[in-house]
Structure formats: C-alpha cells, structure tokens
Amino acid sequence: MATSGLQHVAAMYAGVVAPPLIVGAAVGLSGTELTFLTGACLFTAGLATFLQTLGIWKIGARLPFVNGVTFAGVAPMTAIVASTKDKSDALPIIFGAVIVAGVLGFLAAPIFCKAIRFFPPVVTGTVITLIGVSLLPVAFGWAQGPNPAAHDYGSATNLTLAGITLVIVLLLRRFTRGFVKQIAVLLGLVAGMIIAIPFGVTDFGPVAEARVVGFPTPFHFGAPQFQVAAILSMCVVMVVSMTESTADMLALGEIVERPADEKTIAAGLRADTLGSALSPLFNGFMCSAFAQNIGLVAMTRIRSRFVVAFGGGFLVLMGLCPMAASLIAVVPRPVLGGAGVVLFGSVAASGIQTLARAGLDKGNNVLIVAVSIAVGIIPITAPNFYHAFPETARIVLDSGISTGCVAAVLLNFVFNHLGKPGSVGAQDVTHPMEAGEEIAVVR
C-alpha cells in the first residue's frame, strides 16, 4: 500500500507543484514564501484526496482519485496577478475568488451532473488544448531564466540546461517502463538540477532556511478579498474543472468496473468543489482530479481507493514538512522550463487526443474548435488586444482559457443543440488522458 501510494504521488507531484511555482513567480514571492506556497498546495491536495477517496456523507466519489491543483486555473490566476497593481493583494484576491467559486460549485453539483451534455468532447478537448497552449509560454520564460532583467536571461547556458533536461525526460519516457516512466518528469528535474550545480545557478538557500516541521498557517498571505471580475474568472475555471472531473469519473468508473452513475458524479463533484472552497483557508488553490493517475490505475490494475488515500496521506505529510517542499524551489528555472515543455505540452496533447474523438468530420464541430481556439489564443499572441477594456473585464478577457471555454460552450449550444430535437449525452464526454498513454476504455 505504501509503495503504490507513493507511486501515485510521484506520478502527479510535478503537476501539483507547477501551479504554485508559476503563480508565486508571477507575484514575486521570495524563495521562502514560494516554499510555503508549494507546501500549502501539497497539504490541501492531500486533504482533497481524502475527501474524494474516503468521503463523508454525500461527499466523495469513493473512487481511486488523486486530487490536486488544477492547471485550468493557472492562466486566469496569472491574469489576476497581472491586473493587480499591488502584488501583495494578488493572492488574497485569488483566494477569495476560489472560495466563492468552490461554494457555488458545491451547490451546483447536483445540477451540473445533469447538464454535462453541454460539454461534449468538442468542448472539453478545445478547453484542455487551450490550457496546455496557454501554459507553454511560461515554460519558455522559465527556460530563459528567473529574471528578465538579468544579464544572463536567455543566455546559451540557460537554454542549454533547459534543452538537456528536456532530452533527459524524453529519453526516460522512450527507454524506460512502469514506475520509472511514470516519474520521468520528476527524474528529469533531479538530473537537471544536479547538472546545473557546476554552472552556479542552483541555490540551496531555501532548503537551508526551511524548517523540518511546519504548518500552513491559515490566510498566511492575508485575508481573502472578493472582486467580481476575479470571481467570474474562477467560476469559469470551476466549470472547466467540474467538466474534467466528470469525464475522469466516467473513465475511472469503467476501469475499476464500477460505472459512475449520476449519484456518484454528484458526490465526486461535491468533493472537488468543497476541497477547492477549503483550500484557500490553508493558502492552496482550486483542486480537481488528476487524469494521469487514471492511467496509473489502468496500468497497475490496483483499484483500491485506500491505496490512493494512503498517497493523500503522503501529500499531507509533505505539506507539513517545509524542507521537503523546498526541494522543488531550488530547481533552477531553466531546468523547470525544460521539464515544463513536456508537462504543459502533454496537457495540450491530451486536448488534441480528445478532439480526435470529437467527430470533427461531423456538422460544424471544426468551426466550433477553430473559432474557440482563435479566441482563446488572443491573450497569448496579442497580449494588448483588450487594452481598451476596463481593468476588471480584462481579468476575464486576458485568460484565454476562460474566453475560449465560453466561446466553445456557446458555439456548441448554437450549432449542436439550439433548435435540434436530439442532443449529446453525458456518456459521450471523453476523459482527458496523459499524452502518450495507450489505455483502451470500453464505453
């Protein structure tokens, strides 16, 4: 149970720590504060995993789900940071928005599981693709270095370190199997960090300053603040997150031979949303199920939810050990950039896999995808496109995921639902799988 639980943690660890690293860097947190934020996200991921696997009352799907910080929220959160003049208010604004979105999602869970027909593969695939595409510029920025104003930003040394890390991850994915293959990104980060030591870009200061035992103090970065635009942005993310989780539950239910019915989906969504609402209390972000762990369950055939709950226990312990959390903070940004290309690119590839099963040769699905992706990449390709809009509106508009999701849902409704007697059912929702996994799921 311990080794299998650790394997689940290893498979999703890089995905859990990436969002706080991105958002923390955007806010300008110090190494110590970044360590604290990373530990908080590990801690809250463990609590959310307990809710999902063990469950209480009508909360929790009681399936072998690992929960953690969702990638869907990264781009909107960085947009919130960018639009906040006083960066010390950025995290409290994000936390306030996540709390409201979590509460509203919890209340809407029984209704949402009935409305999933409005989120077929053409919508979910588009959104997942935009998540990956929106995050790739972050990886490219990391590859150049931590500080754009530094003299070595974008230097040959930094780009070489990023390239070496990328090659190591690719080689591990190509020539290894099983557990080692699952943790290829984590091993690539370790190898890249070791290689970077002679270049003098590895700073072990955060580890030396970190305590062995610590607790994520509630509202460490300040009391939550509630801004309408930020709340709307995170509500869109919550819809995306709930859609992904529903698809994951449908897939995992079949893998463990316990098909997820409407009651199970509603309970699972309550766990996701309640975990998200409680997460900011301990300085964490929005949580959702991790798709890569579904592949791990299918590969190992270990279906026990208690094994995954054991992995949640490891996450909680890591969150209570700042020294363990600080290890990721010492990894040089160029090394993170190299691994990030694989990590974020895999998210985009998962979306493309979903779109491949979305029936793009039927009706106007190609048009839905084309327009939605075009709308979604506007903030990436033309960052000042919405400069004339009010600052509050830009929090939503500057998030390609939010605008792309809204466009995909509306276009899908107009072309595939409005005025038509038939509609797409919940069973047609395709779950996002980690890129490269070949897992057959009979539907």
Coordinates of C-alpha atoms in Angstrom, one line a residue:
M1 CA 0.0 0.0 0.0
A2 CA 2.8 2.4 0.9
T3 CA 4.8 1.9 -2.3
S4 CA 1.6 2.0 -4.5
G5 CA 0.5 5.2 -2.7
L6 CA 4.0 6.7 -3.3
Q7 CA 3.8 5.9 -7.0
H8 CA 0.6 7.9 -7.3
V9 CA 2.3 10.8 -5.6
A10 CA 5.3 10.6 -7.9
A11 CA 3.1 10.5 -11.0
M12 CA 1.3 13.7 -10.1
Y13 CA 3.9 15.6 -8.0
A14 CA 5.3 17.7 -10.8
G15 CA 1.7 18.7 -11.7
V16 CA 0.9 19.8 -8.2
V17 CA 4.0 21.9 -7.7
A18 CA 3.9 23.6 -11.1
P19 CA 0.9 25.9 -10.5
P20 CA 2.2 27.4 -7.2
L21 CA 5.6 27.9 -8.9
I22 CA 4.1 29.8 -11.8
V23 CA 1.7 31.9 -9.7
G24 CA 4.3 32.5 -7.0
A25 CA 6.9 33.7 -9.5
A26 CA 4.3 36.0 -11.1
V27 CA 3.6 37.5 -7.7
G28 CA 7.3 37.9 -7.0
L29 CA 7.5 35.7 -3.9
S30 CA 10.8 35.0 -2.2
G31 CA 12.3 31.5 -2.1
T32 CA 11.0 31.0 1.4
E33 CA 7.5 32.2 0.6
L34 CA 7.5 30.1 -2.6
T35 CA 8.4 27.1 -0.5
F36 CA 5.5 27.9 1.8
L37 CA 3.0 28.2 -1.1
T38 CA 4.2 24.9 -2.6
G39 CA 3.9 23.1 0.8
A40 CA 0.4 24.6 1.2
C41 CA -0.7 23.2 -2.2
L42 CA 0.7 19.8 -1.3
F43 CA -1.2 19.8 2.0
T44 CA -4.5 20.9 0.5
A45 CA -4.1 18.3 -2.3
G46 CA -3.8 15.6 0.4
L47 CA -7.0 16.8 2.1
A48 CA -8.9 17.0 -1.2
T49 CA -7.7 13.4 -2.0
F50 CA -9.1 12.2 1.4
L51 CA -12.5 13.8 0.6
Q52 CA -12.6 12.2 -2.8
T53 CA -11.4 8.7 -1.8
L54 CA -12.8 8.1 1.7
G55 CA -15.7 10.5 1.5
I56 CA -18.1 11.8 4.1
W57 CA -21.9 11.8 3.8
K58 CA -22.8 12.6 0.2
I59 CA -19.3 14.0 -0.5
G60 CA -16.7 12.0 -2.4
A61 CA -17.0 9.6 -5.4
R62 CA -15.2 6.9 -3.3
L63 CA -13.1 6.0 -6.3
P64 CA -9.2 5.9 -6.5
F65 CA -8.9 9.6 -7.4
V66 CA -5.9 11.7 -6.6
N67 CA -6.8 15.4 -6.3
G68 CA -4.5 18.4 -6.7
V69 CA -4.2 21.9 -8.0
T70 CA -5.9 22.1 -11.4
F71 CA -3.9 23.5 -14.4
A72 CA -7.0 25.2 -15.6
G73 CA -6.7 27.9 -13.0
V74 CA -3.1 28.9 -13.7
A75 CA -3.7 31.2 -16.7
P76 CA -6.6 33.1 -15.1
M77 CA -4.7 33.4 -11.8
T78 CA -1.7 34.9 -13.6
A79 CA -4.1 37.2 -15.4
I80 CA -5.4 38.3 -12.0
V81 CA -1.9 38.9 -10.8
A82 CA -1.0 40.9 -13.8
S83 CA -4.1 43.2 -13.4
T84 CA -3.4 43.8 -9.7
K85 CA -1.4 46.9 -9.0
D86 CA -0.3 45.9 -5.5
K87 CA 1.1 42.4 -5.9
S88 CA 0.6 41.8 -2.2
D89 CA -3.2 41.8 -2.8
A90 CA -3.0 39.3 -5.7
L91 CA -3.0 36.1 -3.7
P92 CA -5.8 37.3 -1.3
I93 CA -7.9 38.2 -4.4
I94 CA -7.3 34.8 -5.9
F95 CA -8.1 33.0 -2.7
G96 CA -11.4 34.9 -2.3
A97 CA -12.4 34.1 -5.9
V98 CA -11.6 30.4 -5.4
I99 CA -13.7 30.3 -2.2
V100 CA -16.7 31.7 -3.9
A101 CA -16.3 29.5 -7.0
G102 CA -15.9 26.5 -4.7
V103 CA -19.1 27.2 -2.8
L104 CA -21.1 27.9 -5.9
G105 CA -19.7 24.7 -7.5
F106 CA -20.7 22.7 -4.4
L107 CA -24.3 24.0 -4.6
A108 CA -24.5 23.4 -8.3
A109 CA -23.0 19.9 -8.3
P110 CA -26.4 18.0 -8.4
I111 CA -27.5 20.2 -11.3
F112 CA -24.2 20.2 -13.2
C113 CA -24.1 16.4 -13.4
K114 CA -27.3 16.7 -15.4
A115 CA -26.1 19.5 -17.7
I116 CA -22.9 17.7 -18.7
R117 CA -24.5 17.1 -22.2
F118 CA -23.5 20.7 -23.0
F119 CA -19.8 19.7 -22.6
P120 CA -19.1 17.1 -25.2
P121 CA -15.6 16.2 -26.4
V122 CA -15.6 19.1 -28.9
V123 CA -15.8 21.5 -25.9
T124 CA -13.7 19.7 -23.4
G125 CA -11.0 18.9 -26.0
T126 CA -10.8 22.6 -27.0
V127 CA -10.5 23.8 -23.4
I128 CA -7.9 21.2 -22.5
T129 CA -5.9 22.1 -25.6
L130 CA -6.1 25.8 -24.6
I131 CA -4.9 25.0 -21.1
G132 CA -1.7 23.5 -22.5
V133 CA -1.1 26.1 -25.1
S134 CA -1.7 28.9 -22.5
L135 CA 0.9 27.4 -20.2
L136 CA 3.7 26.8 -22.8
P137 CA 4.9 30.5 -22.8
V138 CA 5.5 30.0 -19.0
A139 CA 7.8 27.1 -19.8
F140 CA 9.6 29.2 -22.4
G141 CA 10.1 32.0 -19.9
W142 CA 11.5 29.6 -17.3
A143 CA 13.9 28.2 -19.9
Q144 CA 15.5 31.7 -20.3
G145 CA 16.0 32.3 -16.6
P146 CA 14.3 33.6 -13.4
N147 CA 14.8 37.3 -14.0
P148 CA 14.1 39.1 -17.4
A149 CA 16.2 42.0 -16.2
A150 CA 19.3 39.8 -15.5
H151 CA 22.3 39.9 -17.9
D152 CA 22.1 36.1 -18.4
Y153 CA 18.4 36.0 -19.2
G154 CA 18.1 33.8 -22.4
S155 CA 21.8 33.0 -22.3
A156 CA 23.2 29.9 -24.1
T157 CA 23.8 28.4 -20.7
N158 CA 20.2 28.7 -19.5
L159 CA 18.8 27.4 -22.8
T160 CA 21.3 24.5 -22.8
L161 CA 20.3 23.5 -19.4
A162 CA 16.6 23.6 -20.4
G163 CA 17.4 21.5 -23.5
I164 CA 19.4 18.9 -21.6
T165 CA 16.5 18.5 -19.1
L166 CA 14.1 18.1 -22.0
V167 CA 16.2 15.4 -23.6
I168 CA 16.6 13.5 -20.3
V169 CA 12.8 13.4 -19.8
L170 CA 12.3 12.3 -23.4
L171 CA 14.9 9.5 -23.1
L172 CA 13.4 8.3 -19.9
R173 CA 9.9 8.2 -21.5
R174 CA 11.3 6.4 -24.5
F175 CA 13.6 3.8 -23.0
T176 CA 12.0 3.0 -19.5
R177 CA 8.9 1.4 -18.4
G178 CA 6.5 1.2 -15.5
F179 CA 7.2 3.3 -12.4
V180 CA 10.4 5.0 -13.8
K181 CA 8.5 6.0 -16.9
Q182 CA 5.7 7.5 -14.8
I183 CA 8.1 9.7 -12.9
A184 CA 10.2 10.7 -15.9
V185 CA 9.5 14.4 -15.4
L186 CA 10.5 14.2 -11.7
L187 CA 13.7 12.3 -12.5
G188 CA 14.4 14.8 -15.2
L189 CA 14.1 17.7 -12.7
V190 CA 16.5 15.9 -10.3
A191 CA 19.1 15.2 -13.1
G192 CA 18.8 18.7 -14.5
M193 CA 19.3 20.2 -11.1
I194 CA 22.5 18.1 -10.5
I195 CA 23.9 19.1 -13.9
A196 CA 23.2 22.8 -13.2
I197 CA 25.2 22.8 -10.0
P198 CA 28.6 23.4 -11.7
F199 CA 27.1 26.3 -13.6
G200 CA 26.3 28.1 -10.3
V201 CA 22.6 28.5 -11.0
T202 CA 21.4 26.2 -8.3
D203 CA 20.6 27.9 -5.0
F204 CA 20.2 25.7 -1.9
G205 CA 19.3 28.7 0.3
P206 CA 15.6 27.8 0.5
V207 CA 16.4 24.3 1.9
A208 CA 18.8 25.7 4.5
E209 CA 16.2 28.2 5.6
A210 CA 13.3 25.8 5.7
R211 CA 12.1 24.1 8.8
V212 CA 11.7 20.3 9.1
V213 CA 8.2 20.6 10.5
G214 CA 5.7 23.4 9.8
F215 CA 2.0 24.0 9.4
P216 CA 0.5 26.1 6.6
T217 CA -0.8 29.0 8.7
P218 CA -4.4 29.9 7.7
F219 CA -4.5 33.0 5.5
H220 CA -0.7 33.4 5.6
F221 CA -0.8 35.9 2.7
G222 CA -3.7 37.9 4.1
A223 CA -7.5 37.7 4.4
P224 CA -9.3 36.8 1.2
Q225 CA -10.6 39.7 -0.9
F226 CA -13.6 39.4 -3.1
Q227 CA -13.6 41.1 -6.6
V228 CA -16.4 40.4 -9.0
A229 CA -14.2 40.1 -12.1
A230 CA -11.8 37.6 -10.4
I231 CA -14.7 35.6 -9.1
L232 CA -16.3 35.4 -12.6
S233 CA -12.9 34.2 -14.0
M234 CA -12.5 31.5 -11.4
C235 CA -16.2 30.4 -11.8
V236 CA -15.4 29.7 -15.4
V237 CA -12.4 27.7 -14.3
M238 CA -14.6 25.8 -11.9
V239 CA -16.9 24.9 -14.7
V240 CA -13.9 23.6 -16.7
S241 CA -12.6 21.7 -13.7
M242 CA -16.0 20.1 -13.0
T243 CA -16.3 19.0 -16.6
E244 CA -12.8 17.4 -16.5
S245 CA -13.6 15.7 -13.2
T246 CA -16.9 14.3 -14.6
A247 CA -15.1 12.9 -17.6
D248 CA -12.5 11.4 -15.3
M249 CA -15.1 9.8 -13.1
L250 CA -16.8 8.2 -16.1
A251 CA -13.5 6.8 -17.3
L252 CA -12.2 5.6 -14.0
G253 CA -15.6 4.1 -13.1
E254 CA -15.3 1.8 -16.1
I255 CA -11.6 1.0 -15.4
V256 CA -12.4 -0.2 -11.9
E257 CA -15.6 -1.9 -13.1
R258 CA -17.9 0.4 -11.0
P259 CA -19.6 2.6 -13.6
A260 CA -20.1 6.2 -12.3
D261 CA -23.8 6.9 -12.1
E262 CA -25.4 10.3 -11.5
K263 CA -25.2 9.9 -7.7
T264 CA -21.5 9.1 -7.8
I265 CA -20.7 12.0 -10.1
A266 CA -22.6 14.5 -7.9
A267 CA -20.8 13.2 -4.8
G268 CA -17.4 13.4 -6.6
L269 CA -18.1 17.0 -7.7
R270 CA -19.1 17.9 -4.2
A271 CA -15.7 16.6 -3.0
D272 CA -13.8 18.6 -5.7
T273 CA -15.7 21.8 -5.0
L274 CA -15.6 21.5 -1.2
G275 CA -11.9 20.8 -1.4
S276 CA -11.4 23.9 -3.6
A277 CA -13.5 26.1 -1.2
L278 CA -11.5 24.9 1.8
S279 CA -8.1 25.0 0.1
P280 CA -7.6 28.8 0.3
L281 CA -8.0 28.6 4.1
F282 CA -4.6 26.9 4.1
N283 CA -3.2 29.0 1.2
G284 CA -4.0 26.5 -1.6
F285 CA -5.6 26.8 -5.0
M286 CA -8.5 25.1 -6.8
C287 CA -8.4 21.3 -6.8
S288 CA -9.6 18.7 -9.2
A289 CA -8.9 15.1 -10.2
F290 CA -5.6 14.3 -11.9
A291 CA -6.1 12.4 -15.2
Q292 CA -2.6 11.0 -15.2
N293 CA -3.4 8.9 -12.2
I294 CA -6.2 7.3 -14.0
G295 CA -3.6 5.9 -16.4
L296 CA -1.7 4.6 -13.5
V297 CA -4.7 2.8 -12.1
A298 CA -5.3 1.2 -15.5
M299 CA -1.7 0.2 -15.9
T300 CA -1.1 -1.3 -12.4
R301 CA -4.7 -2.7 -12.1
I302 CA -4.5 -1.7 -8.4
R303 CA -8.1 -0.4 -7.9
S304 CA -8.2 0.2 -4.2
R305 CA -9.3 3.7 -3.2
F306 CA -7.5 3.2 0.1
V307 CA -4.1 3.0 -1.7
V308 CA -4.8 6.4 -3.2
A309 CA -5.9 7.7 0.2
F310 CA -2.6 6.5 1.5
G311 CA -1.0 8.6 -1.2
G312 CA -3.1 11.5 0.0
G313 CA -1.5 11.0 3.5
F314 CA 1.9 11.3 1.9
L315 CA 0.9 14.6 0.3
V316 CA -0.3 15.9 3.7
L317 CA 3.0 14.9 5.4
M318 CA 5.0 16.6 2.6
G319 CA 2.9 19.7 3.1
L320 CA 3.7 19.6 6.8
C321 CA 7.5 19.4 6.0
P322 CA 8.7 22.7 4.6
M323 CA 12.1 21.2 3.9
A324 CA 10.6 18.6 1.6
A325 CA 8.5 21.3 -0.2
S326 CA 11.6 23.5 -0.5
L327 CA 13.4 20.9 -2.7
I328 CA 11.4 22.0 -5.7
A329 CA 12.2 25.6 -5.0
V330 CA 15.9 25.0 -5.5
V331 CA 15.4 23.6 -9.0
P332 CA 16.8 26.3 -11.4
R333 CA 14.2 27.9 -13.7
P334 CA 15.9 26.8 -16.9
V335 CA 15.6 23.2 -15.7
L336 CA 12.0 23.7 -14.8
G337 CA 11.5 25.2 -18.3
G338 CA 12.8 22.1 -20.0
A339 CA 10.6 19.8 -18.0
G340 CA 7.7 22.3 -18.4
V341 CA 7.8 21.9 -22.2
V342 CA 6.9 18.2 -21.7
L343 CA 4.5 18.8 -18.8
F344 CA 2.5 21.6 -20.4
G345 CA 2.8 20.2 -23.9
S346 CA 1.3 16.9 -22.6
V347 CA -1.7 18.8 -21.4
A348 CA -2.2 20.3 -24.9
A349 CA -1.7 16.9 -26.4
S350 CA -4.4 15.4 -24.2
G351 CA -6.8 18.0 -25.5
I352 CA -5.8 17.1 -29.1
Q353 CA -6.5 13.4 -28.3
T354 CA -9.9 14.3 -27.0
L355 CA -10.6 16.4 -30.1
A356 CA -9.6 13.4 -32.3
R357 CA -12.5 11.6 -30.8
A358 CA -14.9 14.5 -31.1
G359 CA -16.2 13.8 -34.5
L360 CA -14.7 16.8 -36.3
D361 CA -15.9 15.5 -39.6
K362 CA -19.5 15.9 -38.5
G363 CA -21.6 19.1 -38.7
N364 CA -19.9 22.3 -37.6
N365 CA -17.6 20.9 -35.0
V366 CA -14.5 22.0 -36.9
L367 CA -15.9 25.6 -36.9
I368 CA -16.5 25.4 -33.2
V369 CA -13.0 24.3 -32.5
A370 CA -11.5 26.8 -34.9
V371 CA -13.2 29.9 -33.6
S372 CA -12.9 28.9 -29.9
I373 CA -9.1 28.3 -30.2
A374 CA -8.7 31.5 -32.1
V375 CA -10.5 33.4 -29.3
G376 CA -8.5 31.5 -26.7
I377 CA -5.1 32.3 -28.1
I378 CA -5.7 36.0 -28.4
P379 CA -4.2 36.8 -25.0
I380 CA -1.1 34.8 -25.9
T381 CA -0.4 36.1 -29.4
A382 CA -1.7 39.7 -28.8
P383 CA -1.4 40.4 -25.1
N384 CA -2.6 44.0 -25.5
F385 CA -5.6 43.1 -27.6
Y386 CA -8.1 44.1 -24.9
H387 CA -6.1 47.1 -23.6
A388 CA -9.1 49.5 -24.2
F389 CA -11.4 47.4 -21.9
P390 CA -11.9 48.2 -18.2
E391 CA -9.4 46.6 -15.9
T392 CA -11.9 44.4 -14.2
A393 CA -13.1 43.0 -17.5
R394 CA -9.5 42.2 -18.6
I395 CA -9.2 39.8 -15.7
V396 CA -11.6 37.5 -17.6
L397 CA -10.7 38.5 -21.2
D398 CA -6.9 38.1 -20.6
S399 CA -7.5 34.5 -19.8
G400 CA -7.6 32.5 -23.0
I401 CA -8.9 29.5 -21.1
S402 CA -11.9 31.5 -19.8
T403 CA -12.8 33.2 -23.1
G404 CA -12.1 30.0 -25.1
C405 CA -14.3 27.9 -22.8
V406 CA -17.2 30.4 -23.0
A407 CA -16.9 30.5 -26.8
A408 CA -16.8 26.7 -27.2
V409 CA -19.9 26.2 -24.9
L410 CA -21.9 28.9 -26.7
L411 CA -21.0 27.8 -30.2
N412 CA -21.7 24.2 -29.3
F413 CA -25.1 25.1 -28.0
V414 CA -25.9 27.2 -31.1
F415 CA -24.8 24.6 -33.6
N416 CA -25.5 21.3 -31.9
H417 CA -28.4 22.0 -29.5
L418 CA -30.4 25.0 -30.5
G419 CA -33.5 24.0 -32.5
K420 CA -32.5 20.3 -32.6
P421 CA -34.6 17.6 -31.0
G422 CA -31.6 15.4 -30.2
S423 CA -28.6 16.3 -28.1
V424 CA -25.3 14.8 -26.9
G425 CA -25.5 12.7 -23.8
A426 CA -23.2 12.6 -20.8
Q427 CA -21.8 9.2 -22.0
D428 CA -20.2 11.0 -24.9
V429 CA -17.9 13.1 -22.7
T430 CA -14.3 12.0 -23.4
H431 CA -11.9 11.9 -20.5
P432 CA -8.5 13.7 -20.8
M433 CA -5.6 11.2 -20.7
E434 CA -2.0 11.9 -20.3
A435 CA -0.3 12.2 -23.7
G436 CA 1.4 9.1 -24.8
E437 CA -0.7 6.7 -22.7
E438 CA -2.5 4.0 -24.8
I439 CA -5.2 2.8 -22.5
A440 CA -8.3 1.4 -24.1
V441 CA -11.5 2.2 -22.3
V442 CA -14.6 0.4 -23.5
R443 CA -17.6 2.6 -23.5

